[in-house]
GROMACS .gro file of C-alpha atoms in nm:
model
  491
    1MET     CA    1  14.222  -6.463   3.588
    2SER     CA    2  14.366  -6.339   3.919
    3LEU     CA    3  14.526  -6.008   3.874
    4THR     CA    4  14.853  -5.892   4.063
    5ILE     CA    5  14.838  -5.566   4.283
    6LEU     CA    6  15.190  -5.430   4.357
    7THR     CA    7  15.275  -5.196   4.654
    8ALA     CA    8  15.389  -4.833   4.549
    9ASP     CA    9  15.743  -4.937   4.594
   10GLU     CA   10  15.714  -5.252   4.385
   11LEU     CA   11  15.524  -5.053   4.112
   12GLN     CA   12  15.814  -4.776   4.122
   13ASN     CA   13  16.086  -5.052   4.083
   14LEU     CA   14  15.897  -5.213   3.792
   15GLU     CA   15  15.843  -4.864   3.615
   16MET     CA   16  16.234  -4.787   3.674
   17ARG     CA   17  16.343  -5.145   3.539
   18ALA     CA   18  16.103  -5.099   3.217
   19ALA     CA   19  16.263  -4.759   3.153
   20ASN     CA   20  16.620  -4.874   3.184
   21GLN     CA   21  16.535  -5.166   2.940
   22LEU     CA   22  16.292  -5.005   2.690
   23GLY     CA   23  16.360  -4.632   2.720
   24ALA     CA   24  16.246  -4.363   2.941
   25ASP     CA   25  15.940  -4.264   2.741
   26THR     CA   26  15.833  -4.609   2.626
   27LEU     CA   27  15.572  -4.689   2.889
   28MET     CA   28  15.423  -4.350   2.866
   29LYS     CA   29  15.388  -4.381   2.493
   30ARG     CA   30  15.232  -4.732   2.535
   31ALA     CA   31  14.984  -4.608   2.795
   32GLY     CA   32  14.885  -4.338   2.574
   33ALA     CA   33  14.830  -4.576   2.264
   34ALA     CA   34  14.642  -4.804   2.484
   35ALA     CA   35  14.392  -4.536   2.624
   36ALA     CA   36  14.342  -4.417   2.262
   37GLU     CA   37  14.271  -4.741   2.116
   38LEU     CA   38  14.012  -4.807   2.396
   39ILE     CA   39  13.848  -4.470   2.363
   40MET     CA   40  13.829  -4.501   1.968
   41LYS     CA   41  13.676  -4.861   2.023
   42ARG     CA   42  13.419  -4.725   2.281
   43LEU     CA   43  13.311  -4.439   2.075
   44GLU     CA   44  13.272  -4.675   1.753
   45ASP     CA   45  13.066  -4.917   1.934
   46ALA     CA   46  12.850  -4.639   2.068
   47GLY     CA   47  12.795  -4.534   1.694
   48VAL     CA   48  12.973  -4.187   1.745
   49GLU     CA   49  13.100  -4.058   1.421
   50GLN     CA   50  13.288  -3.734   1.489
   51ARG     CA   51  13.465  -3.858   1.800
   52ARG     CA   52  13.532  -3.542   1.986
   53VAL     CA   53  13.766  -3.597   2.282
   54THR     CA   54  13.888  -3.354   2.561
   55LEU     CA   55  14.170  -3.452   2.773
   56LEU     CA   56  14.246  -3.289   3.127
   57VAL     CA   57  14.632  -3.276   3.151
   58GLY     CA   58  14.785  -3.263   3.500
   59PRO     CA   59  15.143  -3.162   3.608
   60GLY     CA   60  15.300  -3.526   3.640
   61ASN     CA   61  15.341  -3.844   3.452
   62ASN     CA   62  14.965  -3.895   3.447
   63GLY     CA   63  14.934  -3.586   3.244
   64GLY     CA   64  15.202  -3.716   3.024
   65ASP     CA   65  15.007  -4.034   2.951
   66ALA     CA   66  14.698  -3.779   2.866
   67LEU     CA   67  14.917  -3.612   2.621
   68ALA     CA   68  15.048  -3.924   2.481
   69CYS     CA   69  14.677  -4.029   2.432
   70ALA     CA   70  14.588  -3.706   2.269
   71CYS     CA   71  14.874  -3.736   2.003
   72GLU     CA   72  14.749  -4.084   1.922
   73LEU     CA   73  14.378  -3.990   1.906
   74ARG     CA   74  14.484  -3.705   1.679
   75GLU     CA   75  14.641  -3.949   1.441
   76LYS     CA   76  14.342  -4.178   1.439
   77GLY     CA   77  14.129  -3.882   1.332
   78ALA     CA   78  13.963  -3.771   1.653
   79VAL     CA   79  13.875  -3.410   1.711
   80VAL     CA   80  14.102  -3.351   2.027
   81ASN     CA   81  14.130  -3.077   2.279
   82VAL     CA   82  14.380  -3.053   2.540
   83VAL     CA   83  14.329  -2.878   2.860
   84LEU     CA   84  14.602  -2.755   3.097
   85PRO     CA   85  14.402  -2.630   3.398
   86GLY     CA   86  14.500  -2.276   3.476
   87GLY     CA   87  14.739  -2.287   3.193
   88ARG     CA   88  14.994  -2.485   3.431
   89ARG     CA   89  15.241  -2.678   3.218
   90PRO     CA   90  15.363  -3.018   3.334
   91THR     CA   91  15.658  -3.031   3.561
   92SER     CA   92  15.752  -3.383   3.470
   93ALA     CA   93  16.029  -3.397   3.198
   94LEU     CA   94  15.856  -3.691   3.029
   95ALA     CA   95  15.516  -3.520   3.033
   96LEU     CA   96  15.684  -3.192   2.896
   97ALA     CA   97  15.826  -3.401   2.620
   98GLN     CA   98  15.477  -3.528   2.523
   99LEU     CA   99  15.359  -3.174   2.541
  100GLU     CA  100  15.629  -3.062   2.274
  101ARG     CA  101  15.532  -3.363   2.078
  102TRP     CA  102  15.177  -3.248   2.086
  103THR     CA  103  15.248  -2.880   1.986
  104GLN     CA  104  15.491  -2.972   1.701
  105ALA     CA  105  15.188  -3.202   1.554
  106GLY     CA  106  14.981  -2.891   1.537
  107GLY     CA  107  14.792  -2.921   1.875
  108THR     CA  108  14.689  -2.616   2.080
  109THR     CA  109  14.601  -2.607   2.453
  110TYR     CA  110  14.326  -2.455   2.674
  111ASP     CA  111  14.359  -2.313   3.024
  112ASP     CA  112  13.981  -2.375   3.125
  113PRO     CA  113  13.805  -2.693   3.022
  114TYR     CA  114  13.466  -2.472   3.020
  115MET     CA  115  13.601  -2.303   2.692
  116THR     CA  116  13.609  -2.623   2.510
  117GLU     CA  117  13.359  -2.743   2.274
  118LYS     CA  118  13.106  -3.019   2.371
  119ALA     CA  119  13.284  -3.374   2.382
  120ASP     CA  120  13.187  -3.713   2.313
  121CYS     CA  121  13.454  -3.844   2.545
  122VAL     CA  122  13.645  -3.664   2.833
  123VAL     CA  123  13.972  -3.791   2.966
  124ASP     CA  124  14.103  -3.757   3.326
  125GLY     CA  125  14.483  -3.744   3.321
  126LEU     CA  126  14.528  -3.489   3.609
  127PHE     CA  127  14.684  -3.682   3.896
  128GLY     CA  128  14.779  -4.059   3.918
  129THR     CA  129  14.905  -4.273   4.212
  130GLY     CA  130  15.146  -4.026   4.336
  131LEU     CA  131  14.879  -3.767   4.461
  132ALA     CA  132  14.967  -3.708   4.832
  133LYS     CA  133  14.738  -3.388   4.901
  134PRO     CA  134  14.384  -3.284   4.813
  135ILE     CA  135  14.297  -3.144   4.474
  136THR     CA  136  14.257  -2.784   4.485
  137GLY     CA  137  14.222  -2.472   4.252
  138ASP     CA  138  14.212  -2.500   3.891
  139CYS     CA  139  14.254  -2.866   3.893
  140LEU     CA  140  13.949  -2.903   4.129
  141ASP     CA  141  13.745  -2.700   3.897
  142ALA     CA  142  13.849  -2.924   3.615
  143VAL     CA  143  13.750  -3.231   3.843
  144LEU     CA  144  13.395  -3.075   3.874
  145TRP     CA  145  13.381  -3.007   3.496
  146PHE     CA  146  13.472  -3.378   3.424
  147ASN     CA  147  13.204  -3.508   3.670
  148GLU     CA  148  12.948  -3.285   3.514
  149ARG     CA  149  12.992  -3.412   3.136
  150GLN     CA  150  12.734  -3.606   2.950
  151ALA     CA  151  12.981  -3.793   2.782
  152LEU     CA  152  13.207  -4.105   2.811
  153LYS     CA  153  13.433  -4.048   3.121
  154VAL     CA  154  13.764  -4.229   3.104
  155SER     CA  155  14.026  -4.213   3.393
  156LEU     CA  156  14.379  -4.297   3.315
  157ASP     CA  157  14.548  -4.542   3.554
  158ILE     CA  158  14.327  -4.420   3.871
  159PRO     CA  159  14.055  -4.168   3.897
  160SER     CA  160  14.222  -3.824   4.009
  161GLY     CA  161  14.203  -3.785   4.370
  162LEU     CA  162  14.150  -4.141   4.465
  163ASN     CA  163  14.394  -4.326   4.704
  164PRO     CA  164  14.523  -4.605   4.502
  165VAL     CA  165  14.578  -4.837   4.841
  166THR     CA  166  14.272  -4.757   5.025
  167GLY     CA  167  13.994  -4.639   4.778
  168HIS     CA  168  13.924  -4.318   4.989
  169TRP     CA  169  13.926  -3.980   4.839
  170THR     CA  170  14.237  -3.763   4.930
  171GLY     CA  171  14.080  -3.489   5.107
  172SER     CA  172  13.726  -3.390   5.185
  173TYR     CA  173  13.613  -3.347   4.813
  174PRO     CA  174  13.525  -3.604   4.577
  175GLY     CA  175  13.775  -3.655   4.272
  176CYS     CA  176  13.692  -3.782   3.920
  177SER     CA  177  13.422  -4.041   3.895
  178ALA     CA  178  13.476  -4.247   3.555
  179ASP     CA  179  13.282  -4.484   3.339
  180VAL     CA  180  13.605  -4.667   3.250
  181THR     CA  181  13.936  -4.676   3.426
  182ILE     CA  182  14.224  -4.789   3.215
  183THR     CA  183  14.481  -4.887   3.465
  184PHE     CA  184  14.836  -4.959   3.359
  185LEU     CA  185  15.089  -5.239   3.453
  186CYS     CA  186  14.886  -5.360   3.742
  187VAL     CA  187  14.548  -5.310   3.911
  188LYS     CA  188  14.513  -5.094   4.221
  189SER     CA  189  14.344  -5.211   4.529
  190GLY     CA  190  14.180  -4.870   4.585
  191LEU     CA  191  13.986  -4.917   4.254
  192TYR     CA  192  13.777  -5.204   4.425
  193MET     CA  193  13.716  -5.059   4.763
  194CYS     CA  194  13.517  -4.791   4.964
  195GLU     CA  195  13.471  -4.468   4.726
  196GLY     CA  196  13.697  -4.638   4.449
  197ALA     CA  197  13.440  -4.909   4.400
  198ASP     CA  198  13.194  -4.649   4.239
  199ALA     CA  199  13.445  -4.391   4.104
  200ALA     CA  200  13.641  -4.646   3.895
  201GLY     CA  201  13.355  -4.756   3.699
  202GLU     CA  202  13.475  -5.060   3.453
  203ILE     CA  203  13.817  -5.137   3.516
  204VAL     CA  204  14.030  -5.225   3.212
  205LEU     CA  205  14.395  -5.348   3.286
  206ASN     CA  206  14.667  -5.296   3.040
  207GLU     CA  207  15.024  -5.436   3.127
  208LEU     CA  208  15.183  -5.239   2.855
  209ASP     CA  209  15.356  -5.552   2.728
  210VAL     CA  210  15.574  -5.570   3.053
  211SER     CA  211  15.634  -5.885   3.260
  212VAL     CA  212  15.469  -5.807   3.598
  213PRO     CA  213  15.611  -5.982   3.915
  214LEU     CA  214  15.389  -6.182   4.137
  215SER     CA  215  15.277  -6.021   4.481
  216PRO     CA  216  15.121  -6.151   4.789
  217LEU     CA  217  14.813  -5.920   4.712
  218SER     CA  218  14.587  -5.983   4.394
  219VAL     CA  219  14.234  -5.967   4.288
  220ILE     CA  220  14.038  -6.305   4.293
  221GLY     CA  221  13.998  -6.472   3.970
  222THR     CA  222  13.846  -6.820   3.880
  223ASP     CA  223  14.187  -6.981   3.830
  224GLU     CA  224  14.217  -6.964   4.210
  225PHE     CA  225  13.959  -7.243   4.250
  226PRO     CA  226  13.969  -7.482   3.956
  227ARG     CA  227  13.849  -7.772   4.140
  228VAL     CA  228  13.536  -7.602   4.231
  229LEU     CA  229  13.442  -7.540   3.862
  230ARG     CA  230  13.526  -7.918   3.778
  231PRO     CA  231  13.195  -8.122   3.725
  232ARG     CA  232  13.126  -8.375   3.981
  233VAL     CA  233  13.214  -8.745   3.911
  234LYS     CA  234  12.912  -8.958   3.825
  235ASN     CA  235  13.005  -9.220   4.057
  236SER     CA  236  12.937  -9.039   4.377
  237HIS     CA  237  12.682  -9.019   4.657
  238LYS     CA  238  12.586  -8.764   4.931
  239GLY     CA  239  12.856  -8.902   5.160
  240ASP     CA  240  13.109  -8.777   4.921
  241TYR     CA  241  13.006  -8.415   4.971
  242GLY     CA  242  13.030  -8.388   5.336
  243SER     CA  243  12.818  -8.290   5.617
  244VAL     CA  244  12.772  -7.913   5.755
  245ALA     CA  245  12.642  -7.842   6.116
  246VAL     CA  246  12.487  -7.490   6.140
  247ILE     CA  247  12.445  -7.359   6.506
  248GLY     CA  248  12.285  -7.045   6.584
  249GLY     CA  249  11.922  -6.924   6.554
  250THR     CA  250  11.821  -6.804   6.893
  251ASP     CA  251  11.475  -6.655   6.982
  252GLY     CA  252  11.403  -6.377   6.739
  253MET     CA  253  11.718  -6.459   6.504
  254ILE     CA  254  11.582  -6.802   6.379
  255GLY     CA  255  11.606  -6.678   6.019
  256ALA     CA  256  11.976  -6.632   6.029
  257SER     CA  257  12.058  -6.981   6.081
  258ILE     CA  258  11.798  -7.100   5.857
  259LEU     CA  259  11.949  -6.886   5.569
  260ALA     CA  260  12.303  -7.022   5.641
  261ALA     CA  261  12.161  -7.380   5.645
  262ARG     CA  262  11.997  -7.335   5.318
  263ALA     CA  263  12.304  -7.173   5.157
  264ALA     CA  264  12.499  -7.484   5.269
  265LEU     CA  265  12.257  -7.716   5.122
  266ILE     CA  266  12.213  -7.543   4.794
  267SER     CA  267  12.593  -7.492   4.780
  268GLY     CA  268  12.643  -7.869   4.738
  269ALA     CA  269  12.684  -7.995   5.106
  270GLY     CA  270  12.557  -8.372   5.115
  271ARG     CA  271  12.387  -8.323   5.429
  272VAL     CA  272  12.311  -8.011   5.649
  273THR     CA  273  12.197  -8.014   6.009
  274LEU     CA  274  12.061  -7.707   6.193
  275GLU     CA  275  12.107  -7.692   6.560
  276CYS     CA  276  11.871  -7.405   6.638
  277ARG     CA  277  11.912  -7.256   6.982
  278ALA     CA  278  11.565  -7.114   7.005
  279GLU     CA  279  11.342  -7.216   7.281
  280HIS     CA  280  11.078  -7.294   7.051
  281ALA     CA  281  11.277  -7.393   6.728
  282PRO     CA  282  11.118  -7.532   6.444
  283HIS     CA  283  11.144  -7.904   6.348
  284VAL     CA  284  11.141  -7.866   5.979
  285ASP     CA  285  11.205  -7.615   5.707
  286MET     CA  286  10.893  -7.643   5.468
  287VAL     CA  287  11.095  -7.480   5.180
  288TYR     CA  288  11.389  -7.717   5.223
  289PRO     CA  289  11.282  -8.028   5.410
  290GLU     CA  290  11.616  -8.183   5.315
  291ILE     CA  291  11.772  -7.978   5.624
  292MET     CA  292  11.796  -8.176   5.934
  293PHE     CA  293  11.683  -8.020   6.248
  294ALA     CA  294  11.873  -8.135   6.573
  295THR     CA  295  11.661  -8.216   6.883
  296LYS     CA  296  11.980  -8.176   7.106
  297PRO     CA  297  12.332  -8.030   7.067
  298VAL     CA  298  12.518  -8.203   6.806
  299ASN     CA  299  12.848  -8.383   6.838
  300LEU     CA  300  13.071  -8.147   6.649
  301GLU     CA  301  13.322  -8.419   6.556
  302ASP     CA  302  13.059  -8.584   6.345
  303PHE     CA  303  13.062  -8.304   6.087
  304ASP     CA  304  13.303  -8.206   5.823
  305ALA     CA  305  13.243  -7.836   5.863
  306ILE     CA  306  13.087  -7.620   6.127
  307VAL     CA  307  12.911  -7.303   6.087
  308LEU     CA  308  12.873  -7.098   6.403
  309GLY     CA  309  12.725  -6.767   6.505
  310CYS     CA  310  12.442  -6.692   6.285
  311GLY     CA  311  12.169  -6.564   6.512
  312LEU     CA  312  12.355  -6.723   6.796
  313GLY     CA  313  12.303  -6.456   7.067
  314THR     CA  314  12.561  -6.394   7.324
  315SER     CA  315  12.411  -6.569   7.636
  316ALA     CA  316  12.640  -6.780   7.844
  317GLU     CA  317  12.505  -7.091   7.676
  318ALA     CA  318  12.616  -6.959   7.336
  319LYS     CA  319  12.955  -6.882   7.485
  320ALA     CA  320  12.995  -7.230   7.622
  321ARG     CA  321  12.898  -7.365   7.249
  322VAL     CA  322  13.161  -7.124   7.108
  323ILE     CA  323  13.431  -7.278   7.350
  324GLU     CA  324  13.328  -7.626   7.245
  325ALA     CA  325  13.360  -7.546   6.893
  326LEU     CA  326  13.707  -7.402   6.931
  327ASN     CA  327  13.822  -7.707   7.096
  328CYS     CA  328  13.681  -7.931   6.816
  329GLN     CA  329  13.923  -8.037   6.530
  330LYS     CA  330  13.697  -7.952   6.234
  331PRO     CA  331  13.682  -7.670   5.985
  332LEU     CA  332  13.510  -7.380   6.164
  333ILE     CA  333  13.348  -7.072   6.014
  334LEU     CA  334  13.285  -6.806   6.278
  335ASP     CA  335  13.042  -6.541   6.204
  336ALA     CA  336  12.817  -6.263   6.368
  337ASP     CA  337  12.756  -6.347   6.723
  338ALA     CA  338  13.033  -6.588   6.745
  339LEU     CA  339  13.276  -6.312   6.664
  340ASN     CA  340  13.134  -6.071   6.909
  341ILE     CA  341  13.149  -6.351   7.194
  342ILE     CA  342  13.528  -6.399   7.106
  343ALA     CA  343  13.598  -6.024   7.075
  344ALA     CA  344  13.477  -5.992   7.448
  345ASP     CA  345  13.705  -6.254   7.588
  346ILE     CA  346  14.075  -6.246   7.510
  347LYS     CA  347  14.119  -6.624   7.612
  348LEU     CA  348  13.880  -6.705   7.350
  349GLN     CA  349  14.100  -6.518   7.075
  350ASP     CA  350  14.393  -6.718   7.215
  351MET     CA  351  14.205  -7.035   7.164
  352VAL     CA  352  14.134  -6.925   6.798
  353LEU     CA  353  14.508  -6.877   6.736
  354ALA     CA  354  14.584  -7.227   6.897
  355ARG     CA  355  14.345  -7.412   6.674
  356ARG     CA  356  14.504  -7.632   6.406
  357ALA     CA  357  14.206  -7.712   6.204
  358PRO     CA  358  14.108  -7.451   5.942
  359THR     CA  359  13.940  -7.147   6.094
  360VAL     CA  360  13.742  -6.876   5.901
  361LEU     CA  361  13.633  -6.544   6.033
  362THR     CA  362  13.375  -6.343   5.840
  363PRO     CA  363  13.354  -6.000   6.008
  364HIS     CA  364  13.192  -5.695   5.873
  365PRO     CA  365  13.386  -5.368   5.959
  366GLY     CA  366  13.223  -5.309   6.300
  367GLU     CA  367  13.285  -5.683   6.420
  368ALA     CA  368  13.656  -5.673   6.297
  369ALA     CA  369  13.697  -5.337   6.497
  370ARG     CA  370  13.568  -5.509   6.810
  371LEU     CA  371  13.821  -5.804   6.751
  372LEU     CA  372  14.095  -5.544   6.678
  373ARG     CA  373  14.018  -5.320   6.974
  374ARG     CA  374  13.952  -5.002   6.775
  375ASP     CA  375  13.673  -4.807   6.615
  376THR     CA  376  13.528  -4.903   6.296
  377ALA     CA  377  13.684  -4.614   6.111
  378GLY     CA  378  14.029  -4.742   6.220
  379VAL     CA  379  13.925  -5.057   6.008
  380THR     CA  380  13.789  -4.882   5.702
  381ALA     CA  381  14.077  -4.635   5.683
  382ASP     CA  382  14.285  -4.917   5.525
  383ARG     CA  383  14.089  -5.232   5.482
  384VAL     CA  384  14.366  -5.466   5.345
  385ALA     CA  385  14.593  -5.361   5.653
  386ALA     CA  386  14.315  -5.434   5.883
  387CYS     CA  387  14.230  -5.756   5.741
  388ARG     CA  388  14.604  -5.876   5.740
  389GLU     CA  389  14.639  -5.767   6.110
  390LEU     CA  390  14.336  -5.972   6.213
  391ALA     CA  391  14.460  -6.270   6.031
  392VAL     CA  392  14.806  -6.256   6.193
  393GLN     CA  393  14.622  -6.195   6.532
  394THR     CA  394  14.386  -6.491   6.500
  395GLY     CA  395  14.578  -6.717   6.295
  396ALA     CA  396  14.263  -6.767   6.069
  397ILE     CA  397  14.166  -6.668   5.713
  398VAL     CA  398  13.974  -6.349   5.768
  399VAL     CA  399  13.711  -6.246   5.529
  400LEU     CA  400  13.632  -5.861   5.582
  401LYS     CA  401  13.311  -5.809   5.411
  402GLY     CA  402  13.221  -5.483   5.234
  403ALA     CA  403  13.260  -5.327   4.896
  404GLY     CA  404  13.560  -5.488   4.773
  405THR     CA  405  13.558  -5.801   5.022
  406VAL     CA  406  13.931  -5.849   5.147
  407ILE     CA  407  14.044  -6.205   5.222
  408SER     CA  408  14.383  -6.258   5.428
  409MET     CA  409  14.575  -6.550   5.565
  410ARG     CA  410  14.818  -6.553   5.850
  411SER     CA  411  15.107  -6.554   5.605
  412SER     CA  412  14.965  -6.206   5.481
  413ARG     CA  413  14.874  -6.357   5.132
  414THR     CA  414  14.563  -6.135   5.044
  415TRP     CA  415  14.304  -6.117   4.794
  416ILE     CA  416  14.034  -5.867   4.710
  417ASN     CA  417  13.723  -5.974   4.556
  418PRO     CA  418  13.612  -5.798   4.231
  419THR     CA  419  13.245  -5.908   4.245
  420GLY     CA  420  12.956  -5.770   4.416
  421SER     CA  421  12.667  -5.541   4.419
  422PRO     CA  422  12.495  -5.291   4.647
  423MET     CA  423  12.213  -5.546   4.651
  424LEU     CA  424  12.403  -5.745   4.884
  425ALA     CA  425  12.371  -5.490   5.146
  426THR     CA  426  12.053  -5.669   5.296
  427GLY     CA  427  11.972  -5.865   5.603
  428GLY     CA  428  12.102  -6.209   5.591
  429SER     CA  429  12.366  -6.181   5.346
  430GLY     CA  430  12.650  -6.272   5.563
  431ASP     CA  431  12.485  -6.565   5.697
  432VAL     CA  432  12.433  -6.686   5.354
  433LEU     CA  433  12.820  -6.636   5.275
  434ALA     CA  434  12.900  -6.839   5.591
  435GLY     CA  435  12.670  -7.129   5.483
  436MET     CA  436  12.849  -7.141   5.137
  437ILE     CA  437  13.190  -7.141   5.283
  438GLY     CA  438  13.094  -7.435   5.488
  439ALA     CA  439  12.956  -7.627   5.208
  440MET     CA  440  13.279  -7.567   5.032
  441PHE     CA  441  13.477  -7.722   5.298
  442ALA     CA  442  13.243  -8.005   5.360
  443GLN     CA  443  13.299  -8.102   4.980
  444GLY     CA  444  13.652  -8.137   5.044
  445TYR     CA  445  13.792  -7.830   4.857
  446ASP     CA  446  14.098  -7.688   5.016
  447MET     CA  447  14.087  -7.394   5.271
  448VAL     CA  448  14.175  -7.132   5.002
  449GLU     CA  449  13.957  -7.270   4.729
  450SER     CA  450  13.658  -7.288   4.957
  451VAL     CA  451  13.687  -6.942   5.074
  452LEU     CA  452  13.769  -6.771   4.757
  453ALA     CA  453  13.502  -6.955   4.555
  454ALA     CA  454  13.228  -6.883   4.811
  455VAL     CA  455  13.322  -6.502   4.818
  456TYR     CA  456  13.364  -6.474   4.443
  457PHE     CA  457  13.021  -6.645   4.358
  458HIS     CA  458  12.832  -6.491   4.660
  459GLY     CA  459  12.935  -6.152   4.492
  460LEU     CA  460  12.860  -6.248   4.141
  461SER     CA  461  12.514  -6.367   4.247
  462ALA     CA  462  12.384  -5.995   4.263
  463GLU     CA  463  12.564  -5.827   3.973
  464GLY     CA  464  12.336  -5.668   3.738
  465LEU     CA  465  12.039  -5.640   3.967
  466GLU     CA  466  11.898  -5.315   4.101
  467ALA     CA  467  11.600  -5.380   4.304
  468GLY     CA  468  11.389  -5.658   4.457
  469PHE     CA  469  11.675  -5.879   4.578
  470THR     CA  470  11.681  -6.067   4.930
  471ALA     CA  471  11.955  -6.282   5.079
  472GLY     CA  472  11.749  -6.603   5.016
  473GLU     CA  473  11.830  -6.562   4.658
  474ILE     CA  474  12.196  -6.528   4.681
  475ALA     CA  475  12.291  -6.903   4.693
  476PRO     CA  476  12.038  -7.025   4.417
  477ASN     CA  477  12.193  -6.752   4.195
  478ALA     CA  478  12.543  -6.824   4.284
  479MET     CA  479  12.494  -7.203   4.225
  480ALA     CA  480  12.345  -7.134   3.897
  481LEU     CA  481  12.644  -6.944   3.796
  482VAL     CA  482  12.867  -7.246   3.933
  483HIS     CA  483  12.637  -7.481   3.715
  484ASP     CA  484  12.723  -7.264   3.399
  485ALA     CA  485  13.082  -7.283   3.463
  486ARG     CA  486  13.083  -7.662   3.525
  487VAL     CA  487  12.882  -7.717   3.197
  488SER     CA  488  13.139  -7.514   2.988
  489TYR     CA  489  13.431  -7.675   3.178
  490ASP     CA  490  13.728  -7.732   2.960
  491LEU     CA  491  13.979  -7.987   3.071
   0.00000   0.00000   0.00000
């Protein structure tokens, strides 16, 4: 299922409404109970009998969640240690109430986590989404202690020190890196992107029995593209699944266009034609002879989708082909050199904006930076904002690739992709994605379904793999997963 992401203001308003309706401390108690249940279950599944848990308690409501969790764990029979780094008591009234609850139950506290006994689980309840400055002093020492532990590491709501929006660390020192982050009410975009993609570990959402409103930002779920998961009808032929033209592959970069064409074929397009721009272009792909090789420039209006840019080069002839494609009225996926050509000419950007047929841009951060006239750091500083800005600037659906790929429409409706693997950091991966998107369009899926499904399964194709993976394996793996989904499809 797709998951809603709220802005800081939206989340604060939701918490205030819940507090007014349920009572000021209800959400904190529910968060503590949810975290305790998760911890006990994980330790039980791991065969841990004694279940020793040490919790780091910060000064705000995140620390209050940790104290509520400590009370619940103690009631469940765990051996619990609570640490207030430097002996600093919470400053939040709600957290202070939970500290009183803990001490009245007979609990004690430590000032230094290094003075506690060995734990089977350590819990990060130092800082939540409200952290605005780098972690320092005793709390930084507690972060270092947390990261050093050979135990199950759990962060409450968000790893301490992580910006919940951008996924970057707040300050120059890394914060807590968890095995599991149990996040409350809604997921946070920073859990999926940049440093957050590694720091969060497994992400577990608990909405605390609160109705969470919809938002224009969410995490992709399979419910976003139901038609892609539906089995094909028996009474069909290749013409029903469309035709894709792949244009690129200049001298030295033929492989990029072949990877895109193969991906389009494997991803279900009825016919795929490759217009290879190299002087000595091949005439057949002996691995996939089903791909047709054009002997002259194709008529773009003859195709249901066009993938342009993979290994295209930036010559005058390549630019002329980009202009022709921008003038055609077919779905157009622009990648790699096509993006670089457009970035270098503001008139071409105006042509992209003027298009009425669906247009998809698939930049990596460097290409996005060129299109936005800024440096790459300006894009990665806030990937969601950069993707939205580029979508408004071009009128296209923008797929900003990277850890936590961001997809945005001109309306600012935005998604973050939860799937992916560092094994996708390999040459040709982006070419394959462009071909997969083209195939989805050719098969008649709508604009949003086409892009979200391709991005989602592209990322899923490499999950669980740690070595020995190349771009040519992405589309076959992805379509094997689509096959499994269709076989188990339930009307």
